[in-house]
mmCIF file of C-alpha atoms in Angstrom:
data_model
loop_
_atom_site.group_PDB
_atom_site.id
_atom_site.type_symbol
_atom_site.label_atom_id
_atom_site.label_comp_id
_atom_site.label_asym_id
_atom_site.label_seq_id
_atom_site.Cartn_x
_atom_site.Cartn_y
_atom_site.Cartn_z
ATOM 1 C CA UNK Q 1 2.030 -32.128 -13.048
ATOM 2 C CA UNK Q 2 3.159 -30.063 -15.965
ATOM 3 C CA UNK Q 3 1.375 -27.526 -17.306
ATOM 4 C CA UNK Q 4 1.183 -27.196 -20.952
ATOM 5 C CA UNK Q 5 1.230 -23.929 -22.386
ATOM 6 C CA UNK Q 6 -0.581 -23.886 -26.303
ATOM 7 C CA UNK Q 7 0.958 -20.827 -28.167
ATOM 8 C CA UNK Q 8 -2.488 -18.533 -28.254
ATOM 9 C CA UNK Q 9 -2.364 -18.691 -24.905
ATOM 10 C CA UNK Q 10 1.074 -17.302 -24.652
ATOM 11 C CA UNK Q 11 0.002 -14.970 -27.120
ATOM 12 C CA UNK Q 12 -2.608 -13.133 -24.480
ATOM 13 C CA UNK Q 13 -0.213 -11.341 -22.311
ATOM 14 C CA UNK Q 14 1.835 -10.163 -25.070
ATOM 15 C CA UNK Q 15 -0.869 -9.102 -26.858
ATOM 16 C CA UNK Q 16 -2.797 -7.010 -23.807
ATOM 17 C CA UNK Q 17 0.409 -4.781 -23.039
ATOM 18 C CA UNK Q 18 0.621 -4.180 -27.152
ATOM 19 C CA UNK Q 19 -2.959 -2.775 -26.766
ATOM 20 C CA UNK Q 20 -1.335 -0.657 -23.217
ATOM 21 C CA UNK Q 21 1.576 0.269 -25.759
ATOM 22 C CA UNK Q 22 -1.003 1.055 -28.141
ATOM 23 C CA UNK Q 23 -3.736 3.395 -26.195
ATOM 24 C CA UNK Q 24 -0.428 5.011 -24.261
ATOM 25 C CA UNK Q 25 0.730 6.397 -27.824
ATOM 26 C CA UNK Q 26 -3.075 7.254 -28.716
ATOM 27 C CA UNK Q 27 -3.185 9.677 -26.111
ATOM 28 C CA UNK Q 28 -0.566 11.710 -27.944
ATOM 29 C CA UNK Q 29 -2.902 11.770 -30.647
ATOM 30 C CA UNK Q 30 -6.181 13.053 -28.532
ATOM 31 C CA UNK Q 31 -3.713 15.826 -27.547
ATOM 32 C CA UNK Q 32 -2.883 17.407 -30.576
ATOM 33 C CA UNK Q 33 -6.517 17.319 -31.560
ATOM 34 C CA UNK Q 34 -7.111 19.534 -28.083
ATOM 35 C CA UNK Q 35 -8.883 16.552 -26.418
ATOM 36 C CA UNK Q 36 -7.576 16.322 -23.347
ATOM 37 C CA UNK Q 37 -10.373 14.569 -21.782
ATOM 38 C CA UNK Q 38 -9.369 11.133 -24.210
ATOM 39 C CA UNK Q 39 -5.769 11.897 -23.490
ATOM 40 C CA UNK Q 40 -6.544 11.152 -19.952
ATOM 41 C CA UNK Q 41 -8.787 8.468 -20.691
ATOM 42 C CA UNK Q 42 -6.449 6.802 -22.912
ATOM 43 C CA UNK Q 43 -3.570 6.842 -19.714
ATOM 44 C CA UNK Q 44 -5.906 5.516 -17.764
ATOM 45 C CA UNK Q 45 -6.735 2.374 -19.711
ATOM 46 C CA UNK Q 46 -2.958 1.673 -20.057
ATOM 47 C CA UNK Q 47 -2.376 1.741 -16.636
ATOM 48 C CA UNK Q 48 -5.599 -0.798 -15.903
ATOM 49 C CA UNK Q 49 -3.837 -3.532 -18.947
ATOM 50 C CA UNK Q 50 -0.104 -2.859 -18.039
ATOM 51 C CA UNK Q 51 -2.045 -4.282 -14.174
ATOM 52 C CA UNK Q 52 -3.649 -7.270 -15.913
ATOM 53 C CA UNK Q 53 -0.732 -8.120 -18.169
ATOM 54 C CA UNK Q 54 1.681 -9.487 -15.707
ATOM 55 C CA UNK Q 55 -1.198 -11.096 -13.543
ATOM 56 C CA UNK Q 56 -2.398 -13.003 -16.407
ATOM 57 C CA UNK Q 57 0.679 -13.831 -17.990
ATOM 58 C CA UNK Q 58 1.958 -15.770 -14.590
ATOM 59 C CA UNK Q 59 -1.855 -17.089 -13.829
ATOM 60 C CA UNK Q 60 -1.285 -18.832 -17.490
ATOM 61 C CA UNK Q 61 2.117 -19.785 -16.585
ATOM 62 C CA UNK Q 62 3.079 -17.822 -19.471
ATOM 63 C CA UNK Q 63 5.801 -15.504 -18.736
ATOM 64 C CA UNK Q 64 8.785 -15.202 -21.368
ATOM 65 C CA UNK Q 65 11.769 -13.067 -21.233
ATOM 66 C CA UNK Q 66 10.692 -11.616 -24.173
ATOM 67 C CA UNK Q 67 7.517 -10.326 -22.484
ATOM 68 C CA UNK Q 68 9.467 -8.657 -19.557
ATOM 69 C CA UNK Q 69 11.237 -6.344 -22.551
ATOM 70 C CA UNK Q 70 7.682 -5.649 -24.284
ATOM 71 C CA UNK Q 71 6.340 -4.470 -21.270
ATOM 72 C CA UNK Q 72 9.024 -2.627 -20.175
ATOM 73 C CA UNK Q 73 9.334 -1.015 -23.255
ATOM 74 C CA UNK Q 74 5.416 -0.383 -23.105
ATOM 75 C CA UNK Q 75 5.657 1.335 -19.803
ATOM 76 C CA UNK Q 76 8.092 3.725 -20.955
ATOM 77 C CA UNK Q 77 6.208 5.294 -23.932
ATOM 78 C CA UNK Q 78 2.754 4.972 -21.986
ATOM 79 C CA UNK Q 79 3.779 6.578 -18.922
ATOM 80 C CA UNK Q 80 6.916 8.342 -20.070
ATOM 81 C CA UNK Q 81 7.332 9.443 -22.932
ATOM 82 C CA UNK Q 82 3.214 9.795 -23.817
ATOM 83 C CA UNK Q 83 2.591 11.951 -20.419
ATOM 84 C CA UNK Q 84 5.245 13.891 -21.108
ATOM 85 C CA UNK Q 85 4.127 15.342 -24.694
ATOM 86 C CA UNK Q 86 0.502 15.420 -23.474
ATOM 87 C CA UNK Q 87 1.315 18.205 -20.567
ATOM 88 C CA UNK Q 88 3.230 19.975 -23.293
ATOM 89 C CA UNK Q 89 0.929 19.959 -25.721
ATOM 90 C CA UNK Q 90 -1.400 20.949 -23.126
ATOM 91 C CA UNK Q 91 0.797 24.416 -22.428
ATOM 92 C CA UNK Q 92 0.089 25.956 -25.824
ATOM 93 C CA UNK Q 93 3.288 28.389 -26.721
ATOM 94 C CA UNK Q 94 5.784 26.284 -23.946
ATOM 95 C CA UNK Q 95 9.011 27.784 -23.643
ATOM 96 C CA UNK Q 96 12.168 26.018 -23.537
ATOM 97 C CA UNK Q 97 11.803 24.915 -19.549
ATOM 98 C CA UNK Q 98 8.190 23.022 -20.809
ATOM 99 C CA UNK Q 99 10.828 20.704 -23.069
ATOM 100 C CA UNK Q 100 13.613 20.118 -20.681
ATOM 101 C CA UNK Q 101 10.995 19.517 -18.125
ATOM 102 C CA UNK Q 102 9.138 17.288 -20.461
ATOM 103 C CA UNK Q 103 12.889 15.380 -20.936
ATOM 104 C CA UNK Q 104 13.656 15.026 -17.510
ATOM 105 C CA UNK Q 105 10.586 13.250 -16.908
ATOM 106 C CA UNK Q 106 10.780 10.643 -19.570
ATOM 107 C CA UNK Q 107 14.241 10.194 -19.215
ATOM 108 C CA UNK Q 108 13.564 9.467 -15.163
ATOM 109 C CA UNK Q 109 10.831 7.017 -16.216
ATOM 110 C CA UNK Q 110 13.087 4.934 -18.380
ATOM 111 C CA UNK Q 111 15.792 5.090 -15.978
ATOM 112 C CA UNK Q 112 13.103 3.870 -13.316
ATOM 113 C CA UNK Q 113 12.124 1.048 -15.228
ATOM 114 C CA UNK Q 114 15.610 0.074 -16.056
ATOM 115 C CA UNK Q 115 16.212 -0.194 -11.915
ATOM 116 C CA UNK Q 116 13.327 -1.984 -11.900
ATOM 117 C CA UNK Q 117 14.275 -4.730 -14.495
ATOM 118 C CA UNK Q 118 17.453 -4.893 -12.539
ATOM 119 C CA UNK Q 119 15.709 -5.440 -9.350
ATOM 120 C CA UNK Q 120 14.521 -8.355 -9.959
ATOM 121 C CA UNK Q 121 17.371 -10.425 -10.682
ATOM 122 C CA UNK Q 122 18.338 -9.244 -6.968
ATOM 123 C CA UNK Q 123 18.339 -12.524 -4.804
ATOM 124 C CA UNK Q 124 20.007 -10.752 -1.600
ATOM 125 C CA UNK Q 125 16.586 -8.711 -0.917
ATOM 126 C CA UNK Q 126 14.549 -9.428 2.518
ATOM 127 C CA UNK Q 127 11.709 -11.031 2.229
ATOM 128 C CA UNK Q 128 9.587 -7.578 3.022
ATOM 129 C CA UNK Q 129 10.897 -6.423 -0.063
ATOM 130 C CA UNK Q 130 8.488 -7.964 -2.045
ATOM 131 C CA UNK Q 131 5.756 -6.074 -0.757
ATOM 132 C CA UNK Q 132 7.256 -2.342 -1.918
ATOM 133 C CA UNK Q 133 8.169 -0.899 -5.205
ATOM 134 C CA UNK Q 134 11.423 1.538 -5.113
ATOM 135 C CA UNK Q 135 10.182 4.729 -5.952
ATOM 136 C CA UNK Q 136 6.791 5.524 -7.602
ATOM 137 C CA UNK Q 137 5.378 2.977 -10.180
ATOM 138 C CA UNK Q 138 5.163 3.918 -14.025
ATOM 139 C CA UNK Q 139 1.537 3.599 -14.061
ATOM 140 C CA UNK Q 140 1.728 5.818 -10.787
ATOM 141 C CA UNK Q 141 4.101 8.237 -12.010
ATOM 142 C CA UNK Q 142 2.606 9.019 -15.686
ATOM 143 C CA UNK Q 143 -1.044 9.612 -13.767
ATOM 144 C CA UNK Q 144 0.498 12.092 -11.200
ATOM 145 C CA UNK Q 145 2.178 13.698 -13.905
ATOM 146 C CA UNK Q 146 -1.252 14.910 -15.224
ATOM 147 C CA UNK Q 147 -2.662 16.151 -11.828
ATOM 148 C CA UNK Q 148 -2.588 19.947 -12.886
ATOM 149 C CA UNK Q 149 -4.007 18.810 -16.339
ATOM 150 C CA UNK Q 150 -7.279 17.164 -14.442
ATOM 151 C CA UNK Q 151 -7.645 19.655 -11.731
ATOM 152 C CA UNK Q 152 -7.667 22.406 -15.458
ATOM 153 C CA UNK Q 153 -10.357 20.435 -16.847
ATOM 154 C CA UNK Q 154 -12.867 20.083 -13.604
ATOM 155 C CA UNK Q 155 -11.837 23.558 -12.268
ATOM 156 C CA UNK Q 156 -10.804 25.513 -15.370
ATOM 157 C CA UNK Q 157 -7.472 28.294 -15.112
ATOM 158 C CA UNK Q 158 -6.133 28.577 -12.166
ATOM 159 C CA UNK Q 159 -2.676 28.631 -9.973
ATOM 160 C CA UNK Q 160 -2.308 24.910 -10.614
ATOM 161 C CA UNK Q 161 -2.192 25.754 -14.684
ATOM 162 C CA UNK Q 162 0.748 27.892 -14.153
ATOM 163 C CA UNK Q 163 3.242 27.112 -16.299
ATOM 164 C CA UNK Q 164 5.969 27.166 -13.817
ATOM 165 C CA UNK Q 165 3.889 25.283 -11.418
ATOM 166 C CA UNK Q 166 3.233 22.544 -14.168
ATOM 167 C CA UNK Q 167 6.676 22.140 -14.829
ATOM 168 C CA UNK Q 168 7.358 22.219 -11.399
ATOM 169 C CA UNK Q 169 5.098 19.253 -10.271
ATOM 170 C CA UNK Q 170 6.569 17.683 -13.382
ATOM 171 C CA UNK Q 171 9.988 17.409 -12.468
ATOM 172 C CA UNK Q 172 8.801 16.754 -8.341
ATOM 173 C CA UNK Q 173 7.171 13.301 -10.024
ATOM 174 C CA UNK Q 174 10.088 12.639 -12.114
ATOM 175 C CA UNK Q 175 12.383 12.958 -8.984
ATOM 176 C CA UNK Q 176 10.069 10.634 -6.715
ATOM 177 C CA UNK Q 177 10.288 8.095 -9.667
ATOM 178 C CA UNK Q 178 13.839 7.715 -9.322
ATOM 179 C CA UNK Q 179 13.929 8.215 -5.646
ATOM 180 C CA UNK Q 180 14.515 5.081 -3.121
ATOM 181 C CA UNK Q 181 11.233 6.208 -1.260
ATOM 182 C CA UNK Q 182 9.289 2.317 -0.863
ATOM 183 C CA UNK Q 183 5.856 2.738 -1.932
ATOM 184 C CA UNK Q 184 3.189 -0.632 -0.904
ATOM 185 C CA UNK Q 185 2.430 -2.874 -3.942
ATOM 186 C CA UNK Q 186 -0.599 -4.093 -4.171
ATOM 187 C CA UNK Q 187 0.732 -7.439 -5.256
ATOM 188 C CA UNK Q 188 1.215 -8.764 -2.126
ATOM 189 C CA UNK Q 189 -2.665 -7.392 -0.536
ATOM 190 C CA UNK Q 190 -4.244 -10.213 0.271
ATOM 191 C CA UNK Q 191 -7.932 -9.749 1.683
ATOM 192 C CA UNK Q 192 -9.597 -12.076 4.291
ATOM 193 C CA UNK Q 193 -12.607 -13.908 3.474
ATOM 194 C CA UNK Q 194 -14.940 -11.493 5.578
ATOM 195 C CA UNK Q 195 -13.711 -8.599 3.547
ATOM 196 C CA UNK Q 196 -14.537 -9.439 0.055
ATOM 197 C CA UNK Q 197 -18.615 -8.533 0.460
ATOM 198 C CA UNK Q 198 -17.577 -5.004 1.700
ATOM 199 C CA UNK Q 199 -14.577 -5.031 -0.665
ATOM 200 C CA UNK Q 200 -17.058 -5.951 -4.219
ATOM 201 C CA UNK Q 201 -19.376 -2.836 -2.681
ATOM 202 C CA UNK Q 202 -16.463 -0.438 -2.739
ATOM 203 C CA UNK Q 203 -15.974 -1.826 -6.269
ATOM 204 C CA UNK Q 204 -19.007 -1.183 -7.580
ATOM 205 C CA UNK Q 205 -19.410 2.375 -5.592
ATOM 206 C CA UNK Q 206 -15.851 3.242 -7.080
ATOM 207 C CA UNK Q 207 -17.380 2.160 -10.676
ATOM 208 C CA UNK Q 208 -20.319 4.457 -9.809
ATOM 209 C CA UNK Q 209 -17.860 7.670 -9.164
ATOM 210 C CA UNK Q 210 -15.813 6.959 -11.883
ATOM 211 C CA UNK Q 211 -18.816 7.091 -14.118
ATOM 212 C CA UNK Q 212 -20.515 10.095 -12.548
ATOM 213 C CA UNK Q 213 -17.467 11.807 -11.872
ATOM 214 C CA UNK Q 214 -14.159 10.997 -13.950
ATOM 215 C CA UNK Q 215 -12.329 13.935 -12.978
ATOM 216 C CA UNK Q 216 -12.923 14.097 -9.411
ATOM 217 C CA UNK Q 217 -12.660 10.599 -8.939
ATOM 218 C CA UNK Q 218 -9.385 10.489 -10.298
ATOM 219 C CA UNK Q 219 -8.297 13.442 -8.826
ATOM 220 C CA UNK Q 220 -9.242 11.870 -5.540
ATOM 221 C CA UNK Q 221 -7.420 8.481 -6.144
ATOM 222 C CA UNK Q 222 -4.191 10.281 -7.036
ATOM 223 C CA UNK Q 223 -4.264 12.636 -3.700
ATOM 224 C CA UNK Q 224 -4.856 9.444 -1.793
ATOM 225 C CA UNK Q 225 -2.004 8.008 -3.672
ATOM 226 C CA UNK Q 226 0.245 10.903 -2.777
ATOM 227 C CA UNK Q 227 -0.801 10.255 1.064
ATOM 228 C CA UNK Q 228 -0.170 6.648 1.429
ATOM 229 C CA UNK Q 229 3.361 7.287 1.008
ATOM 230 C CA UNK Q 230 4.462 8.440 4.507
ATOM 231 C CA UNK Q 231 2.602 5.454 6.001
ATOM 232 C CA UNK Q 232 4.277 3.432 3.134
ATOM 233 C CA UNK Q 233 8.086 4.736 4.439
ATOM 234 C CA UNK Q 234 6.957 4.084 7.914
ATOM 235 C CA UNK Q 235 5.980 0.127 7.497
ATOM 236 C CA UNK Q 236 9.036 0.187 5.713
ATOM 237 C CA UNK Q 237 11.353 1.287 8.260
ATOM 238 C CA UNK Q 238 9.082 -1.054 10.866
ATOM 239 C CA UNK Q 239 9.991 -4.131 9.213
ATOM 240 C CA UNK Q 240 13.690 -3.085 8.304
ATOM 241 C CA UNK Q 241 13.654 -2.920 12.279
ATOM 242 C CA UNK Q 242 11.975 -6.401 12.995
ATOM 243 C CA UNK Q 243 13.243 -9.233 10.849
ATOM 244 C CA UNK Q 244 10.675 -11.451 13.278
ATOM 245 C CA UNK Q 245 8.208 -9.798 11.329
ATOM 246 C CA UNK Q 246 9.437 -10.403 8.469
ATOM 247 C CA UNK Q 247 7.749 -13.903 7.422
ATOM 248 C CA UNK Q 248 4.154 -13.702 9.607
ATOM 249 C CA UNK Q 249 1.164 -13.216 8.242
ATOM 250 C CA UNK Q 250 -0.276 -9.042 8.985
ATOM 251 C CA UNK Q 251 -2.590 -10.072 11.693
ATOM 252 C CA UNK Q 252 0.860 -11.144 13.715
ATOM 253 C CA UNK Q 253 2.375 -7.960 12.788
ATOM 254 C CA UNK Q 254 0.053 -6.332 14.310
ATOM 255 C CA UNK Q 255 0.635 -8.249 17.519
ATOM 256 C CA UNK Q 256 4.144 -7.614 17.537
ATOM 257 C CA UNK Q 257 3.760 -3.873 16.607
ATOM 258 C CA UNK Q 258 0.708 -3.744 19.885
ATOM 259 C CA UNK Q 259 3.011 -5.622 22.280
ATOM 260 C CA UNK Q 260 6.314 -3.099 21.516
ATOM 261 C CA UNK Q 261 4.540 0.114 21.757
ATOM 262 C CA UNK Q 262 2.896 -1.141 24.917
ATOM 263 C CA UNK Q 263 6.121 -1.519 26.374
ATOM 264 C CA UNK Q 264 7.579 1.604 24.834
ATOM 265 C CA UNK Q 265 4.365 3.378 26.565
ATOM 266 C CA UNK Q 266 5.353 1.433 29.997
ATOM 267 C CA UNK Q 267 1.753 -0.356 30.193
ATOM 268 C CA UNK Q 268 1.690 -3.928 31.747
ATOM 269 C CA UNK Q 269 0.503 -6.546 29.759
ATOM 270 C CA UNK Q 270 -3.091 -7.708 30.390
ATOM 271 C CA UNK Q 271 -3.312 -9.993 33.220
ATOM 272 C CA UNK Q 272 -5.041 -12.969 32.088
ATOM 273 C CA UNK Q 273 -5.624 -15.466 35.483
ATOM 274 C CA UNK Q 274 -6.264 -11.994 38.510
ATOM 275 C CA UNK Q 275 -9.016 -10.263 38.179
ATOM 276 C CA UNK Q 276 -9.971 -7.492 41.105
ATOM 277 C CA UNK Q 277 -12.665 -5.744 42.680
ATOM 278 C CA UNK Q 278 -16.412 -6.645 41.470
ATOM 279 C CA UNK Q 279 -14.669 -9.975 39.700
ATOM 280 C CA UNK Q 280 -13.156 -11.016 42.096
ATOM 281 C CA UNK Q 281 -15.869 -11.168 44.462
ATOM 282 C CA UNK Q 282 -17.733 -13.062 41.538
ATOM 283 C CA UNK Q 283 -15.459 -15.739 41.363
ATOM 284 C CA UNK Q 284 -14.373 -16.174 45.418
ATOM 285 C CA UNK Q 285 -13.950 -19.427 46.656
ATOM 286 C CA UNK Q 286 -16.095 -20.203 49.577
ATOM 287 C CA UNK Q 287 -14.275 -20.605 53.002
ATOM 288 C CA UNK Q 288 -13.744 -23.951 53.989
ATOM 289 C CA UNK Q 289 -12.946 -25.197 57.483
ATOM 290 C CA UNK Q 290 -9.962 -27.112 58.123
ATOM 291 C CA UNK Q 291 -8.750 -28.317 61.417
ATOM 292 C CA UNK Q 292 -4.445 -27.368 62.253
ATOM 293 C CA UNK Q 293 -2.666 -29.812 63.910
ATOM 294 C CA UNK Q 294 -2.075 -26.353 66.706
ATOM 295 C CA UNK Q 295 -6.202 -26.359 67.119
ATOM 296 C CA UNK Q 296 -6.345 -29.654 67.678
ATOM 297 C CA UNK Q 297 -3.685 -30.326 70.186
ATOM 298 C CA UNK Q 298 -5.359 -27.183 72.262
ATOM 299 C CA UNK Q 299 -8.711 -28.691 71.634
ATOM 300 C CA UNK Q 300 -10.104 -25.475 70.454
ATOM 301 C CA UNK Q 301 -12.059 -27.179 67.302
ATOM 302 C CA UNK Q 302 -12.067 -26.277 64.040
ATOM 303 C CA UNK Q 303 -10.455 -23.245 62.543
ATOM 304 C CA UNK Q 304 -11.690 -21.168 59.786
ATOM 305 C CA UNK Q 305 -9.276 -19.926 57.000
ATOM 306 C CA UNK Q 306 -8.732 -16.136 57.062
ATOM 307 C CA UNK Q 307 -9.524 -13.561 54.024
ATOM 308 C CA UNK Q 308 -5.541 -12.884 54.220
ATOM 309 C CA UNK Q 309 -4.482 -16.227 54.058
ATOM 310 C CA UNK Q 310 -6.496 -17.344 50.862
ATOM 311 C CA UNK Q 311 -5.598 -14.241 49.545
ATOM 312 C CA UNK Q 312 -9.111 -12.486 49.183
ATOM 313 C CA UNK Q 313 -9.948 -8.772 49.767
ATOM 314 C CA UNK Q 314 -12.765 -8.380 52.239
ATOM 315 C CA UNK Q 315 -16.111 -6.753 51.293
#
């Protein structure tokens, strides 16, 4: 069946990351009026519609080549090039390090994106692939860039409004945008059917902190974000090392990654038809009496079966 595509339809992506594209560039704006808080804000919402862009735009069976640029291009002034100016706006009277730092980091988030576009014209990835980005994300990247700026505004001055240790974690994010570190992609999380009650209740409790608490909630989400990564490089390496994993579904990964370390350990597999002690006697076979072909040729009668020779322990 083909699906027919009318042209407001195909409109929708495009016109979601222009809104990204345009709420990236208005938190340049909020910064140069000294509101901080909006410039924040205004990050934020780009990130959530650069996420919804791509989703809808493939749910609609709308993609275009000509999308793929305009959100590319979107991504680099939202989370490059509008980060950047924000943080230096932010440190009032930067010297000359606050503008090459401010450089290096949109130039590294353009040259992410550009791997990124190249990426996916890659056919000779393993299938795993799919489930990591290379490096940190744009959305990702221009939130952690702002770290010190949120932890100013919940906490006030402090070591982490340093200039030098702004400009510091500055170029540290630009560095671990162009890195090869793998990083999960939520993409490719699927959640079983049993999960999605406790799953809408962390929903609406995030929506509740995010409310109540912008600054720490964010702050919060980005730490966590900085501490998924080790796991992240782990699973990474894990399936790199076990192309039978490669195409199973996660409950069989787990499997395989239970049954290796068990052997690495030196533990036996579970035995599935002995059992022992207190079990055993629960499930003993009651002696029978069998007459031997030596018992009857003495005429000594029947003969009852030993505990040795069915293979019981005694009581």
């Amino acid at each position: 069946m083909v699906r027919v595509t009318t042209p407001g339809v195909r409109l929708l992506p495009n016109a979601i990351t222009v809104l990204a594209l345009c709420a990236g560039l208005s938190a340049v704006q909020f910064a140069l009026t000294k509101n901080f808080a909006m410039a924040i804000a205004s990050i934020g919402i780009a990130a959530v519609l650069d996420s919804l862009d791509g989703r809808i735009a493939r749910l609609l069976d709308a993609t275009s080549k000509m999308g793929a640029e305009l959100d590319s291009l979107s991504d680099g002034i939202s989370f490059g090039v509008a980060p950047a100016l924000v943080v230096y706006v932010w440190q009032t009277g930067a010297d000359r390090i606050g503008w090459v730092a401010s450089l290096i980091f949109a130039v590294c988030m353009i040259l992410r994106l550009a791997r990124f576009n190249t990426l996916l014209d890659d056919t000779e990835q393993p299938p795993y692939a799919s489930e990591f980005f290379v490096g940190v994300p744009a959305p990702a990247g221009g939130l952690l860039a702002m770290l010190p700026l949120v932890a100013y505004l919940q906490w006030g001055e402090g070591w982490w409004s340093s200039q030098y240790v702004v400009w510091a974690w500055t170029i540290a994010i630009a560095a671990l945008l162009i890195s090869r570190i793998p990083t999960l992609s939520l993409k490719t999380v699927k959640a079983p059917a049993k999960a999605i009650a406790p799953l809408l209740l962390g929903v609406a409790l995030l929506a509740a902190a995010i409310i109540q608490f912008p600054l720490v909630a964010l702050l919060v989400a980005m730490i966590l974000y900085l501490a998924h990564i080790p796991y992240s490089v782990y699973r990474h390496r894990w399936l790199a090392a076990h192309p039978e994993a490669w195409t199973v579904p996660p409950r069989e990964r787990r499997a395989i990654r239970r049954a290796r370390s068990s052997r690495r350990l030196g533990l036996r597999p579970p035995l599935r038809r002995r059992v022992a002690g207190a079990a055993m006697r629960a499930v003993r076979l009651p002696r029978e009496t069998v007459r031997t072909p030596r018992g009857s040729e003495n005429g000594q009668g029947p003969r009852r079966r030993s505990w040795r020779q069915i293979g019981l322990r005694r009581k």
